[in-house]
Short mmCIF file of C-alpha atoms and ligand atoms in Angstrom, two decimals:
data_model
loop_
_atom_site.label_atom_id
_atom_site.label_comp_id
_atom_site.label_asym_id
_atom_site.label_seq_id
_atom_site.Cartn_x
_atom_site.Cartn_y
_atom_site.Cartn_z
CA UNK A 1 19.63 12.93 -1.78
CA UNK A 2 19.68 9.27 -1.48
CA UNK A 3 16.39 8.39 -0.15
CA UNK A 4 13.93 7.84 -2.76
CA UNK A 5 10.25 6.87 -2.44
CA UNK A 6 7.91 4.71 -3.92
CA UNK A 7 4.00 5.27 -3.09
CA UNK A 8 0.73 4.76 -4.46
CA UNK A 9 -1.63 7.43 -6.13
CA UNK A 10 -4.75 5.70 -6.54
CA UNK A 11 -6.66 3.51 -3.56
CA UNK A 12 -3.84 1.27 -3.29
CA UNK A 13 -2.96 -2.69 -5.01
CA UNK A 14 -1.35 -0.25 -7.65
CA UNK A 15 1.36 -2.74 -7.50
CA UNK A 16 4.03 -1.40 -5.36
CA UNK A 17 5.50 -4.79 -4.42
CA UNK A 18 6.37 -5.95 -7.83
CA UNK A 19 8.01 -2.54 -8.64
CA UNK A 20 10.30 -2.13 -5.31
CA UNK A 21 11.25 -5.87 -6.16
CA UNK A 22 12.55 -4.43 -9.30
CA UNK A 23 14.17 -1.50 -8.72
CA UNK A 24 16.06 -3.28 -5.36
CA UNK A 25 19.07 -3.86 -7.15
CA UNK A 26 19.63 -0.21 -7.44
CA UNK A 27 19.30 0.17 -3.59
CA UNK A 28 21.38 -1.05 -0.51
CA UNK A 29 18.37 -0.82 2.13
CA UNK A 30 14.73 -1.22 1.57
CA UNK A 31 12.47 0.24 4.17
CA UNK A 32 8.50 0.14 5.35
CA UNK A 33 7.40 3.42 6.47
CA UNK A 34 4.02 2.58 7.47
CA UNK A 35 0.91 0.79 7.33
CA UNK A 36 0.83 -3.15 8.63
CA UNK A 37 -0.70 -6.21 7.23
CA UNK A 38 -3.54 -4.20 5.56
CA UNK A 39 -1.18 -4.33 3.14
CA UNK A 40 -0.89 -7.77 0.51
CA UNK A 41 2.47 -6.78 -1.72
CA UNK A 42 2.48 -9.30 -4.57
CA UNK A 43 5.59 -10.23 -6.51
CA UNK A 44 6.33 -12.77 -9.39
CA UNK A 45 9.36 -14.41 -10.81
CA UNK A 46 10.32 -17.56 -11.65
CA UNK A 47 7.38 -18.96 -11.94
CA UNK A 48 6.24 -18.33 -7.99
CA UNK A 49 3.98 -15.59 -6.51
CA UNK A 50 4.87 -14.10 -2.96
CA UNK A 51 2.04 -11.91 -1.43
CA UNK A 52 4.24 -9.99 1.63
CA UNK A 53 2.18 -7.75 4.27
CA UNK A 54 4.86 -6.22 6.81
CA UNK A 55 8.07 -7.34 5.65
CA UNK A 56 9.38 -4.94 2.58
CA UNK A 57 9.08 -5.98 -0.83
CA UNK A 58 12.99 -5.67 -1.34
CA UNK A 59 13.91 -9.23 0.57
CA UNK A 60 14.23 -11.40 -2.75
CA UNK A 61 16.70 -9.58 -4.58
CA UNK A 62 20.61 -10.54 -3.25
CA UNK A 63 21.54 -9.74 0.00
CA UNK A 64 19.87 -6.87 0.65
CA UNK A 65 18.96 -5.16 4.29
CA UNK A 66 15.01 -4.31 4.66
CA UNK A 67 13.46 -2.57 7.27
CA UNK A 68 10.16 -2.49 8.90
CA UNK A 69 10.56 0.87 9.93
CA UNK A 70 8.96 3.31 13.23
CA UNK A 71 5.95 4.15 11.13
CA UNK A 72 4.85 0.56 10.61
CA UNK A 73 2.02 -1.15 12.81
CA UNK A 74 2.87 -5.04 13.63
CA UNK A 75 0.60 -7.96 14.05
CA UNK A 76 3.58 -10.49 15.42
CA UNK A 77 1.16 -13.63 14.55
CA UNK A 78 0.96 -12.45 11.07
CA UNK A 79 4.80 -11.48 10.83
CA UNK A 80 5.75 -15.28 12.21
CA UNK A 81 3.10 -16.23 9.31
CA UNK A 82 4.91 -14.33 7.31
CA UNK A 83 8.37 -15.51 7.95
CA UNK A 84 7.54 -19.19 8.38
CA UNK A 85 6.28 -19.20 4.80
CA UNK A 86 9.05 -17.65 3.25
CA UNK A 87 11.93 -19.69 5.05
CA UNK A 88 9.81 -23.04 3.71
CA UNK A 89 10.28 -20.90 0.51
CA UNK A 90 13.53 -20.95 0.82
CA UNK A 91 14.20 -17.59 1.85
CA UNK A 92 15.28 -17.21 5.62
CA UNK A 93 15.31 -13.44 6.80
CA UNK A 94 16.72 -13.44 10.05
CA UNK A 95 20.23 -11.68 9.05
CA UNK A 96 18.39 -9.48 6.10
CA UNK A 97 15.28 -8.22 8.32
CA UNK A 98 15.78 -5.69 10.94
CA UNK A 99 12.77 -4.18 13.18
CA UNK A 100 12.39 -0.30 14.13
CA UNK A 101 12.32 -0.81 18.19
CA UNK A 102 9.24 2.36 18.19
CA UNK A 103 7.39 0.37 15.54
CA UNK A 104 3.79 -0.13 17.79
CA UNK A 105 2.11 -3.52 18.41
CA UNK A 106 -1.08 -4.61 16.96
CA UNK A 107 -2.40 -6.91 20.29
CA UNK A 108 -5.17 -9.24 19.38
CA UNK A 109 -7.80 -7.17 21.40
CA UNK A 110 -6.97 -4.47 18.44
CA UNK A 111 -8.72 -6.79 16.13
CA UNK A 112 -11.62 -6.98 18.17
CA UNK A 113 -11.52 -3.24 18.21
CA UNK A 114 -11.70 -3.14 14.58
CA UNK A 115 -14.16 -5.13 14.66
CA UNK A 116 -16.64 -3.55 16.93
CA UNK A 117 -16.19 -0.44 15.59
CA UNK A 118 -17.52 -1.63 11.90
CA UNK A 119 -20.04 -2.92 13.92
CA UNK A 120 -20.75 0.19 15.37
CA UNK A 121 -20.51 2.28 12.33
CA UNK A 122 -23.63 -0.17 10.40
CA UNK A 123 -23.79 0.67 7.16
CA UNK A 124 -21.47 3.48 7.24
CA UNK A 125 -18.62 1.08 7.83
CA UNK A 126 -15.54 1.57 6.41
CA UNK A 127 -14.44 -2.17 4.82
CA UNK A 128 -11.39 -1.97 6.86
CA UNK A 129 -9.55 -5.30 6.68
CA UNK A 130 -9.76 -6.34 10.24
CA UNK A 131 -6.63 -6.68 11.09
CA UNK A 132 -6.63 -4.06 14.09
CA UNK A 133 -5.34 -1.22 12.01
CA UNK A 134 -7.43 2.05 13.23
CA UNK A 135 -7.45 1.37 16.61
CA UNK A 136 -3.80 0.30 16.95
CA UNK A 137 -2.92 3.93 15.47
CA UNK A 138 -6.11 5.13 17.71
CA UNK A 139 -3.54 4.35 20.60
CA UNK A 140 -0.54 5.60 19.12
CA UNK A 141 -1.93 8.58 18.77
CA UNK A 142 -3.57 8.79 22.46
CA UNK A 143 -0.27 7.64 23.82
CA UNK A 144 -1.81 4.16 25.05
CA UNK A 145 0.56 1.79 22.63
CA UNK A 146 2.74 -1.09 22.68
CA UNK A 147 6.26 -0.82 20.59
CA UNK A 148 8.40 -3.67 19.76
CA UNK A 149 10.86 -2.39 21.88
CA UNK A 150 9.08 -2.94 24.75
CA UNK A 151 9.19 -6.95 24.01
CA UNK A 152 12.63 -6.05 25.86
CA UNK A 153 11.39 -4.13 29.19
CA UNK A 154 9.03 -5.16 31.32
CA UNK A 155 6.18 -6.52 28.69
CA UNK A 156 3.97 -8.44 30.45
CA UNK A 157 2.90 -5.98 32.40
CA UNK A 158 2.50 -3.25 29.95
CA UNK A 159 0.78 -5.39 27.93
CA UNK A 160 -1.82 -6.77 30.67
CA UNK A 161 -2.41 -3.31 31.41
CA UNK A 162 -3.53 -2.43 27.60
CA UNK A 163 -5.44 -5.37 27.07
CA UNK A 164 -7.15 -4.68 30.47
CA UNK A 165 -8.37 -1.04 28.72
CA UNK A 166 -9.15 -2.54 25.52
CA UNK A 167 -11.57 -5.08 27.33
CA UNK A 168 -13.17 -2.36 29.18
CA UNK A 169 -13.63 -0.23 25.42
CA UNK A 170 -15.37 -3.81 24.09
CA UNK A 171 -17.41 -4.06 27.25
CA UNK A 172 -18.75 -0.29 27.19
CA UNK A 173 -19.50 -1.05 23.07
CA UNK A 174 -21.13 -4.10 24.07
CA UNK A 175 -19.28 -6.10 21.88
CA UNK A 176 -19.13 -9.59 22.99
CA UNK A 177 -15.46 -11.31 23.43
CA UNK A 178 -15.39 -14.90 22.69
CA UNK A 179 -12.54 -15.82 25.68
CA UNK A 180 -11.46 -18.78 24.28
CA UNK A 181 -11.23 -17.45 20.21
CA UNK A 182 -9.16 -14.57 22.03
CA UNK A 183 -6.91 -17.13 24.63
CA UNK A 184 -6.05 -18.61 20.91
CA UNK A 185 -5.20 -15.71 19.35
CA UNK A 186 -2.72 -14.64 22.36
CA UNK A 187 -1.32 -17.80 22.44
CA UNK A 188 -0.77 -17.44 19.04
CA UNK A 189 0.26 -13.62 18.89
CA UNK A 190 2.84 -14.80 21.95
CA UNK A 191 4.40 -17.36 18.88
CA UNK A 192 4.81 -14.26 17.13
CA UNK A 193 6.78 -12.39 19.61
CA UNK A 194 8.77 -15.35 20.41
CA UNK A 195 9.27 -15.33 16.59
CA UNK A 196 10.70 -11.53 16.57
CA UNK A 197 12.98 -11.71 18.95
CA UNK A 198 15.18 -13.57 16.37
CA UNK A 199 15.57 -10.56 14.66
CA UNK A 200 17.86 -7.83 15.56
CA UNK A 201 15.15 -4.68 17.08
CA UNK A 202 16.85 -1.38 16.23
CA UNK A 203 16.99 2.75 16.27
CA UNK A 204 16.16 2.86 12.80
CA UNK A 205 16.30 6.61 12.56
CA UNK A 206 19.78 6.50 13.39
CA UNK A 207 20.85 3.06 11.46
CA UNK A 208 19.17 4.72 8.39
CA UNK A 209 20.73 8.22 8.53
CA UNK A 210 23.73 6.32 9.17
CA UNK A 211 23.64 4.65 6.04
CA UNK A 212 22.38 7.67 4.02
CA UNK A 213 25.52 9.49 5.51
CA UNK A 214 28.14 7.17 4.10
CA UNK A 215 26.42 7.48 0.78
CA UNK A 216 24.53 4.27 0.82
CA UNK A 217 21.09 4.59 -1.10
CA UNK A 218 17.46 3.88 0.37
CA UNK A 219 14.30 2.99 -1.41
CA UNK A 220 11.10 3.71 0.94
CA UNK A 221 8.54 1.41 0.33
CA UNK A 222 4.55 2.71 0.54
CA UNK A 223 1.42 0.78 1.35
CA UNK A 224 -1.82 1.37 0.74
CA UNK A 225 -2.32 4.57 -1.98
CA UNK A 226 -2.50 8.27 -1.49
CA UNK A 227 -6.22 8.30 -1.88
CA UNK A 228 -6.06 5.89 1.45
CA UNK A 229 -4.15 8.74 3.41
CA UNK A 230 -5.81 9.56 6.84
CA UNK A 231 -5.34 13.54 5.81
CA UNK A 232 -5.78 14.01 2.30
CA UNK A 233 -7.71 10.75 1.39
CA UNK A 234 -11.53 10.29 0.81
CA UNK A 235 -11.97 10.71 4.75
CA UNK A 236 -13.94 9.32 6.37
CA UNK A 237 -12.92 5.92 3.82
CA UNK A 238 -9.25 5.46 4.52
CA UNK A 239 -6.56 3.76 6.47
CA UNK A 240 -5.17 5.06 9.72
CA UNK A 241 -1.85 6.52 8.36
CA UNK A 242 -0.03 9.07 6.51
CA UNK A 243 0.28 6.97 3.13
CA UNK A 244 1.74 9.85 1.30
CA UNK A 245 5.41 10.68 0.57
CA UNK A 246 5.72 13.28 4.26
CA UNK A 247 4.98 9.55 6.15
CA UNK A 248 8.95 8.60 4.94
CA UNK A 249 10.02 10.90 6.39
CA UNK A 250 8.26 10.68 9.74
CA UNK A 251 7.76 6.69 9.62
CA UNK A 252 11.65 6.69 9.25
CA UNK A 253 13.10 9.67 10.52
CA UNK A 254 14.87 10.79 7.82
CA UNK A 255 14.55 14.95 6.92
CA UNK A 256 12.82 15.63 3.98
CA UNK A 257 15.97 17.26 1.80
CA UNK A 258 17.05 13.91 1.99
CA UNK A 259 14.50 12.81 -0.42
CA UNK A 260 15.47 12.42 -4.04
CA UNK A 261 12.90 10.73 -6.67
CA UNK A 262 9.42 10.13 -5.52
CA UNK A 263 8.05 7.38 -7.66
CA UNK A 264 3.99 7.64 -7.78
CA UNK A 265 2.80 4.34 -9.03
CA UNK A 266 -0.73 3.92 -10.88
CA UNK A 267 -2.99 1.55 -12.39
CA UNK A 268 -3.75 2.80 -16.14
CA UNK A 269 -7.24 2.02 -14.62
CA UNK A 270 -8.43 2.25 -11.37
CA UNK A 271 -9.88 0.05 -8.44
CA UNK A 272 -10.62 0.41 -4.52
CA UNK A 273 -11.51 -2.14 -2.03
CA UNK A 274 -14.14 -1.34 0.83
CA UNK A 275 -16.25 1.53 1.07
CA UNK A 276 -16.29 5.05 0.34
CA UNK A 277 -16.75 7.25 -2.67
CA UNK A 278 -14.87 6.46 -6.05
CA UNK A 279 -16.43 8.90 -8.94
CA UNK A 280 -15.12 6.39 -12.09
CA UNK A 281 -16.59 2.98 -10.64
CA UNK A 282 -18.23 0.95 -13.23
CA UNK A 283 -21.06 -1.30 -12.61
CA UNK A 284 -21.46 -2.83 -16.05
CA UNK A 285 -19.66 -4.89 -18.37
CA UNK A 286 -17.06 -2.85 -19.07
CA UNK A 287 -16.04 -2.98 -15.02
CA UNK A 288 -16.65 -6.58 -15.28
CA UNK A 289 -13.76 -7.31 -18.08
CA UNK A 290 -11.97 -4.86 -16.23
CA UNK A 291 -11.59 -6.88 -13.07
CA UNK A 292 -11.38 -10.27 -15.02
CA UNK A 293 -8.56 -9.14 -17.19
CA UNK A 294 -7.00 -7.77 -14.33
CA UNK A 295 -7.82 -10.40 -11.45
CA UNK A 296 -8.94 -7.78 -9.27
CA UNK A 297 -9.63 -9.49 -5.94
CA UNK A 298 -7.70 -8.89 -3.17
CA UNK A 299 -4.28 -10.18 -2.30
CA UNK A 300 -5.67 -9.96 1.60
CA UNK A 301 -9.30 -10.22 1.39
CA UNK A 302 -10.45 -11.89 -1.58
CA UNK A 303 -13.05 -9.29 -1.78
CA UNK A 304 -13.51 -8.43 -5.68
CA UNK A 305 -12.00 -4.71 -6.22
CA UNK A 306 -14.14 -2.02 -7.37
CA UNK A 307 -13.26 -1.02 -10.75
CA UNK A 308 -13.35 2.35 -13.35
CA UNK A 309 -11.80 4.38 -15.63
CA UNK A 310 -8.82 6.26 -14.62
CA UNK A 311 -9.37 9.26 -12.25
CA UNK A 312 -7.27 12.22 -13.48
CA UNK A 313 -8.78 14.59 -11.32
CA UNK A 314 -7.81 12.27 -8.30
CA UNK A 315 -4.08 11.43 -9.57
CA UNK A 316 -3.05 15.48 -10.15
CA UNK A 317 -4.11 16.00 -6.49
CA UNK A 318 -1.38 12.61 -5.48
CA UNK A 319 0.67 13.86 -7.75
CA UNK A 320 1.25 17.60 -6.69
CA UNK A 321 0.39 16.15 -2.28
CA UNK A 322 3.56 14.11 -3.07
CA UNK A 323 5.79 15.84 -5.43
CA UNK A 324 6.54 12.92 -7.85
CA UNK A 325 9.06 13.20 -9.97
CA UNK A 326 8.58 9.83 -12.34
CA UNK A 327 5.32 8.19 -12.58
CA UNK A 328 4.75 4.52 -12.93
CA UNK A 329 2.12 2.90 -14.72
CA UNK A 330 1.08 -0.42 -14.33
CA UNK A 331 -1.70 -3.00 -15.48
CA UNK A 332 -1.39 -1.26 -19.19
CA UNK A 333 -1.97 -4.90 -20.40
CA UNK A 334 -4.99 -5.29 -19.01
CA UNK A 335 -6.82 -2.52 -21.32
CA UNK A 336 -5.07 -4.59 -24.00
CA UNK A 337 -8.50 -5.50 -25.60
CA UNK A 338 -10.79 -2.74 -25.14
CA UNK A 339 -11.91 -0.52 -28.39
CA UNK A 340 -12.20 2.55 -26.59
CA UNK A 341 -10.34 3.91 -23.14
CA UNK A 342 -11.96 6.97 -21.11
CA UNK A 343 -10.05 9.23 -18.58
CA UNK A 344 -11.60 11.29 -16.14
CA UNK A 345 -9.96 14.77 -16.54
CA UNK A 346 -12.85 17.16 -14.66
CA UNK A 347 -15.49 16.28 -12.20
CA UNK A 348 -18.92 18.18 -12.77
CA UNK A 349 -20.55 19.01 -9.57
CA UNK A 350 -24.14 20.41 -9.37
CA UNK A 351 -23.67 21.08 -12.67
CA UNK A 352 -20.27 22.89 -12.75
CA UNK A 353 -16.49 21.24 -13.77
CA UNK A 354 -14.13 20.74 -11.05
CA UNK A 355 -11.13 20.01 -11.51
CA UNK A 356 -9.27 20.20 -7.76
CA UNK A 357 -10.50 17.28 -5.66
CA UNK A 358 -13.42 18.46 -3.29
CA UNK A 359 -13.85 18.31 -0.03
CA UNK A 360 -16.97 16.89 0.07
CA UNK A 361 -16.84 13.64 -2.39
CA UNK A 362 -18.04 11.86 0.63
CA UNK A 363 -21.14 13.55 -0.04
CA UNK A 364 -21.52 14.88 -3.45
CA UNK A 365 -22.94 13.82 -6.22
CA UNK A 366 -20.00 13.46 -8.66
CA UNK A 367 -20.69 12.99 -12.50
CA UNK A 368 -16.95 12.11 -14.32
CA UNK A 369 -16.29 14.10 -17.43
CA UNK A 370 -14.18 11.73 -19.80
CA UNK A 371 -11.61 12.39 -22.57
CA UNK A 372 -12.14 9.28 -24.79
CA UNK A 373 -8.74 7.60 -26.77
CA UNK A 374 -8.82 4.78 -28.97
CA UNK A 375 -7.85 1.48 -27.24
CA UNK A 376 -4.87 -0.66 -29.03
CA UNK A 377 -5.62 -3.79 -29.64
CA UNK A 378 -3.42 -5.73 -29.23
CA UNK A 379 -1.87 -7.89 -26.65
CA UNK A 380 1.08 -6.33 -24.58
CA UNK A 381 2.46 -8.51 -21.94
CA UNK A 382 5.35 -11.00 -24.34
CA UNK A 383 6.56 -7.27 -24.99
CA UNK A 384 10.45 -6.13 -23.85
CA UNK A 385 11.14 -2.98 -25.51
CA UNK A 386 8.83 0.77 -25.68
CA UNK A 387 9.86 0.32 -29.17
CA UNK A 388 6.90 -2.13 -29.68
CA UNK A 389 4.29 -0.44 -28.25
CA UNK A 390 1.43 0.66 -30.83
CA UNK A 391 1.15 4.04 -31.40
CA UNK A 392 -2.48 4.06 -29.68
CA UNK A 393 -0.69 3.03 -26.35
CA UNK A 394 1.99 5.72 -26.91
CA UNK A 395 -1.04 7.89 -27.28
CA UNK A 396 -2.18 6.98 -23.98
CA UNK A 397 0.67 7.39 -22.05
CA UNK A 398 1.54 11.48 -23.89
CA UNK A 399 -2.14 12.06 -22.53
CA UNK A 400 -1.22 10.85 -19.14
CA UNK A 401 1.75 12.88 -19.05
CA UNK A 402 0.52 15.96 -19.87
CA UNK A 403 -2.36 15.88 -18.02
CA UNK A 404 -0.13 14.77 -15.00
CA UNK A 405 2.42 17.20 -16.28
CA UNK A 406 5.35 14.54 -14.93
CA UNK A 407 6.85 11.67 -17.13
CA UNK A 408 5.98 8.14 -17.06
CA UNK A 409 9.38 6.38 -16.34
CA UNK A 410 8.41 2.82 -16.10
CA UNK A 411 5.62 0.63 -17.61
CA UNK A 412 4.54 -2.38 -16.78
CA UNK A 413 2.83 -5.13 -18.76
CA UNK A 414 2.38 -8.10 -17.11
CA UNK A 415 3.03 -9.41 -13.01
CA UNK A 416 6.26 -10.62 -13.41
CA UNK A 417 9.52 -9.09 -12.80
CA UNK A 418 10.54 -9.54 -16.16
CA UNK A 419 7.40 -8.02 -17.55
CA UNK A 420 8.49 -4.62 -16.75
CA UNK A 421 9.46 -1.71 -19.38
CA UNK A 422 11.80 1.37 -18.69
CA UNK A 423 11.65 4.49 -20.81
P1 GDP B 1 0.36 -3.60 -4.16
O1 GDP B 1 -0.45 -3.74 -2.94
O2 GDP B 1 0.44 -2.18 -4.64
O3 GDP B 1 1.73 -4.22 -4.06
O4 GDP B 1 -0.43 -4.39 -5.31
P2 GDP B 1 -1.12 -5.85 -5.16
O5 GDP B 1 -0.07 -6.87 -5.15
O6 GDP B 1 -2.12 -5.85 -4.06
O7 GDP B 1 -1.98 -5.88 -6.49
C1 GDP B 1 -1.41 -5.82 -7.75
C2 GDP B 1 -1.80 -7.11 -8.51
O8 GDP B 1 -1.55 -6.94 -9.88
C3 GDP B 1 -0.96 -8.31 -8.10
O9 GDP B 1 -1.74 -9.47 -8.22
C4 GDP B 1 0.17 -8.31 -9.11
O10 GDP B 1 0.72 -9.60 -9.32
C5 GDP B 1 -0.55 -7.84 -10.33
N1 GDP B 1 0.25 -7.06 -11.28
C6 GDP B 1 1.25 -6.16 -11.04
N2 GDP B 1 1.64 -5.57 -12.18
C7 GDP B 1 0.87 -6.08 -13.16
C8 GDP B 1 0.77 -5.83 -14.55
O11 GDP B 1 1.46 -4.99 -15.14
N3 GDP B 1 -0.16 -6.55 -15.25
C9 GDP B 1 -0.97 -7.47 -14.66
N4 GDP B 1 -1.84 -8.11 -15.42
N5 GDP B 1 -0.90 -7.72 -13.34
C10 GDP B 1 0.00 -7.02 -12.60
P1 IMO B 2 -1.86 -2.23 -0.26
O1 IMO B 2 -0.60 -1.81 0.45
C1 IMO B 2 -6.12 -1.54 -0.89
C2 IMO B 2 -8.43 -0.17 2.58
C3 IMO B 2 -9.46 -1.11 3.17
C4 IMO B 2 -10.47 -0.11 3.69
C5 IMO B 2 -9.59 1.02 4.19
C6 IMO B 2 -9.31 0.99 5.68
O2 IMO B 2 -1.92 -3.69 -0.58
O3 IMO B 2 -2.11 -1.35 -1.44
P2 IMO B 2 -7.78 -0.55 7.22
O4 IMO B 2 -7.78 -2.03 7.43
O5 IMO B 2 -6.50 0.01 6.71
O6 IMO B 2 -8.26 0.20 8.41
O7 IMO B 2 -8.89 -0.31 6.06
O8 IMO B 2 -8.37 0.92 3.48
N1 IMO B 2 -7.06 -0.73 2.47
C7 IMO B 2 -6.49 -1.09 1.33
N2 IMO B 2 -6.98 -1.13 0.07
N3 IMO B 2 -4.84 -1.86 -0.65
C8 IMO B 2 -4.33 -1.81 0.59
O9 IMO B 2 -3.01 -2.00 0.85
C9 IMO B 2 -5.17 -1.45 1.66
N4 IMO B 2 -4.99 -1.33 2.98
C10 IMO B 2 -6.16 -0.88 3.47
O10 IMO B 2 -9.99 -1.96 2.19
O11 IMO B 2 -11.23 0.38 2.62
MG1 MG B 3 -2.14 -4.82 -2.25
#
């Protein structure tokens, strides 16, 4: 069992990146298992702040291998992006960075996809980000992709032949292309693919079991949150992929007995960006401080996050989908100066409690029943030790474990690496 995961439970931005960036040391490889540049990772130390979208969040920490694994989408204009700002970082990849060769392609005309289908949708969009997510899945899934290892066969072709279809998809929409916005962005894109060919493309299924054999251990790194998961999130409002802990295994290829902790990582608040129902959001002041404290605006967007209490009704159900073993919570400091903290532990429903998450939240009206604990009151984040942590905190967190029935193994209290507690 030396493949351990570490995934989001809420709507994702739980803080994944800063945790993996942590607890790399401990690991040999670091892998992506899905997702794309959706994502916005954000790490701290030393004074500098790295936001990564499709290169793993384990790159910073010695000499470590990371891989963007099968189950990943890639935008190669973003990923040269990407790597051209951390080499003038000072942090060159090319020998630590290795690329799944079945990883698919997101083309520039998968933007425009995304695009026209918000359009489509009005105002029952989804808030995607834009960056060609859905509909580079959509063609995974329909057996229509492009995979990096087809840079190394006869590409032009294949990809002529894609963008071809995806030109007749905006036509039939009537979505209007802008040829010379889209000649840029190929151009562009074409940069990027120059770009990843310095990198070594690879079977990851078989480097990774290869490494797992000779007793080498693997972290798995998650985007987006288990409430974002195309099966068991708030569907229709979610991201193309499986974001819970079953998309390691097939976003890497490694069998699920191989799997040993599954870290679930939470805010001890909560926040989503883009549409779709969230039963805790707060619309008043309260939200408000919530989203100052915390900077809540996104690391990819900018858009301001939504924010509520936390949703105990929603974290049991990521909890039991993904059999975590140690939870993480993060943010704590950012509830450092509020009198009194609500949970959610029950959802009532046409008048009766719920406490399983429904199938119909999408269309429900959903009225949060709240435990209420006193808030501590004092500042958290110059804090090293759980020995300093008031006794209202420590209240917090025994709630949160047995409500979650699983033990909180890390906490963090402020964005830096350093600013990170183990129990
Ligand atoms: P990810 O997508 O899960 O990696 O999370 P994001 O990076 O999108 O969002 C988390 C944000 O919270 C980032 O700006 C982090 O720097 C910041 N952050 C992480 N942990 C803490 C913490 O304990 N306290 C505070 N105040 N900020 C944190
Ligand atoms: P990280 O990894 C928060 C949200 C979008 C939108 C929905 C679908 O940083 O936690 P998509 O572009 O994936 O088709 O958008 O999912 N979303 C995220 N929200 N954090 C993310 O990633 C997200 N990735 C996608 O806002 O609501
Ligand atoms: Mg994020």
């Amino acid at each position: 069992m030396n493949i351990d995961v570490l995934l989001g439970l809420q709507w994702g931005d739980e803080g994944k990146g800063k945790v993996v960036d942590v607890l790399t040391p401990n690991y040999e490889l670091v892998c992506r298992f899905q997702g794309g540049p959706n994502a916005g990772h954000t790490l701290e130390f030393e004074g500098k702040k790295y936001v990564l979208r499709s290169i793993p969040s384990g790159i910073f920490q010695g000499n470590k291998v990371n891989i963007i694994g099968n189950g990943v989408v890639l935008d190669p204009a973003l990923f040269k992006v990407e790597v051209d700002q951390l080499a003038a970082s000072g942090h060159p990849l090319t020998e630590r960075l290795k690329i799944s060769k079945k990883a698919h392609l997101i083309m520039p005309t998968h933007r425009l996809l995304d695009a026209a289908n918000e359009a489509a949708k009005g105002a029952g969009k989804i808030g995607t980000t834009g960056k060609g997510i859905g509909p580079t899945y959509t063609d995974k899934i329909s057996r229509n992709g492009l995979r990096v290892g087809d840079i190394q066969l006869n590409f032009e072709e294949k990809y002529q032949a894609r963008k071809e279809r995806h030109l007749q998809m905006l036509a039939q929409m009537g979505y209007e292309v802008d040829q010379a916005a889209l000649a840029q962005a190929e151009a562009e894109w074409m940069e990027g693919v120059a770009c990843m060919k310095t990198f070594e493309f690879i079977d990851s299924e078989h480097y990774i079991n290869k490494h797992i054999k000779e007793g080498r251990k693997v972290l798995c790194e998650g985007a987006q949150g288990t409430m974002l998961d195309i099966d068991f999130g708030s569907y229709p409002f979610v991201t193309s992929s499986n974001t819970i802990c079953a998309g390691a295994c097939t976003g890497l290829g490694v069998a699920p007995q191989r799997i040993g902790k599954v870290y679930g990582i939470f805010k001890a608040y909560c926040t989503r960006v883009g549409s779709g129902p969230f039963p805790t959001e707060l619309f008043d002041e309260v939200g408000q401080k919530m989203r100052d404290n915390g900077h809540e605006y996104g690391s990819v967007t900018g858009r301001p996050r939504r924010c509520g209490w936390i949703d105990l009704v929603a974290l049991r159900y990521a909890v039991m989908i993904n059999g975590v073993t140690d939870l993480i919570m993060m943010k704590s400091d950012v509830l450092d100066d509020f009198e009194c903290i609500k949970a959610c532990v029950a959802y009532k429903i046409n008048g009766e409690e719920v406490e399983d998450f429904p199938f119909d939240i999408d269309s429900v009206e959903v009225e949060p029943v709240y435990a209420e604990l006193p808030g501590w009151n004092t500042p958290m984040s110059h804090m090293k030790s759980e020995d300093e942590f008031p006794e209202e905190f420590n209240q917090y967190l025994s709630f949160l474990e047995a409500e979650l029935g699983v033990n909180i193994s890390i906490v963090s209290v402020g964005p830096d690496r350093e600013q990170t507690i183990e129990r």
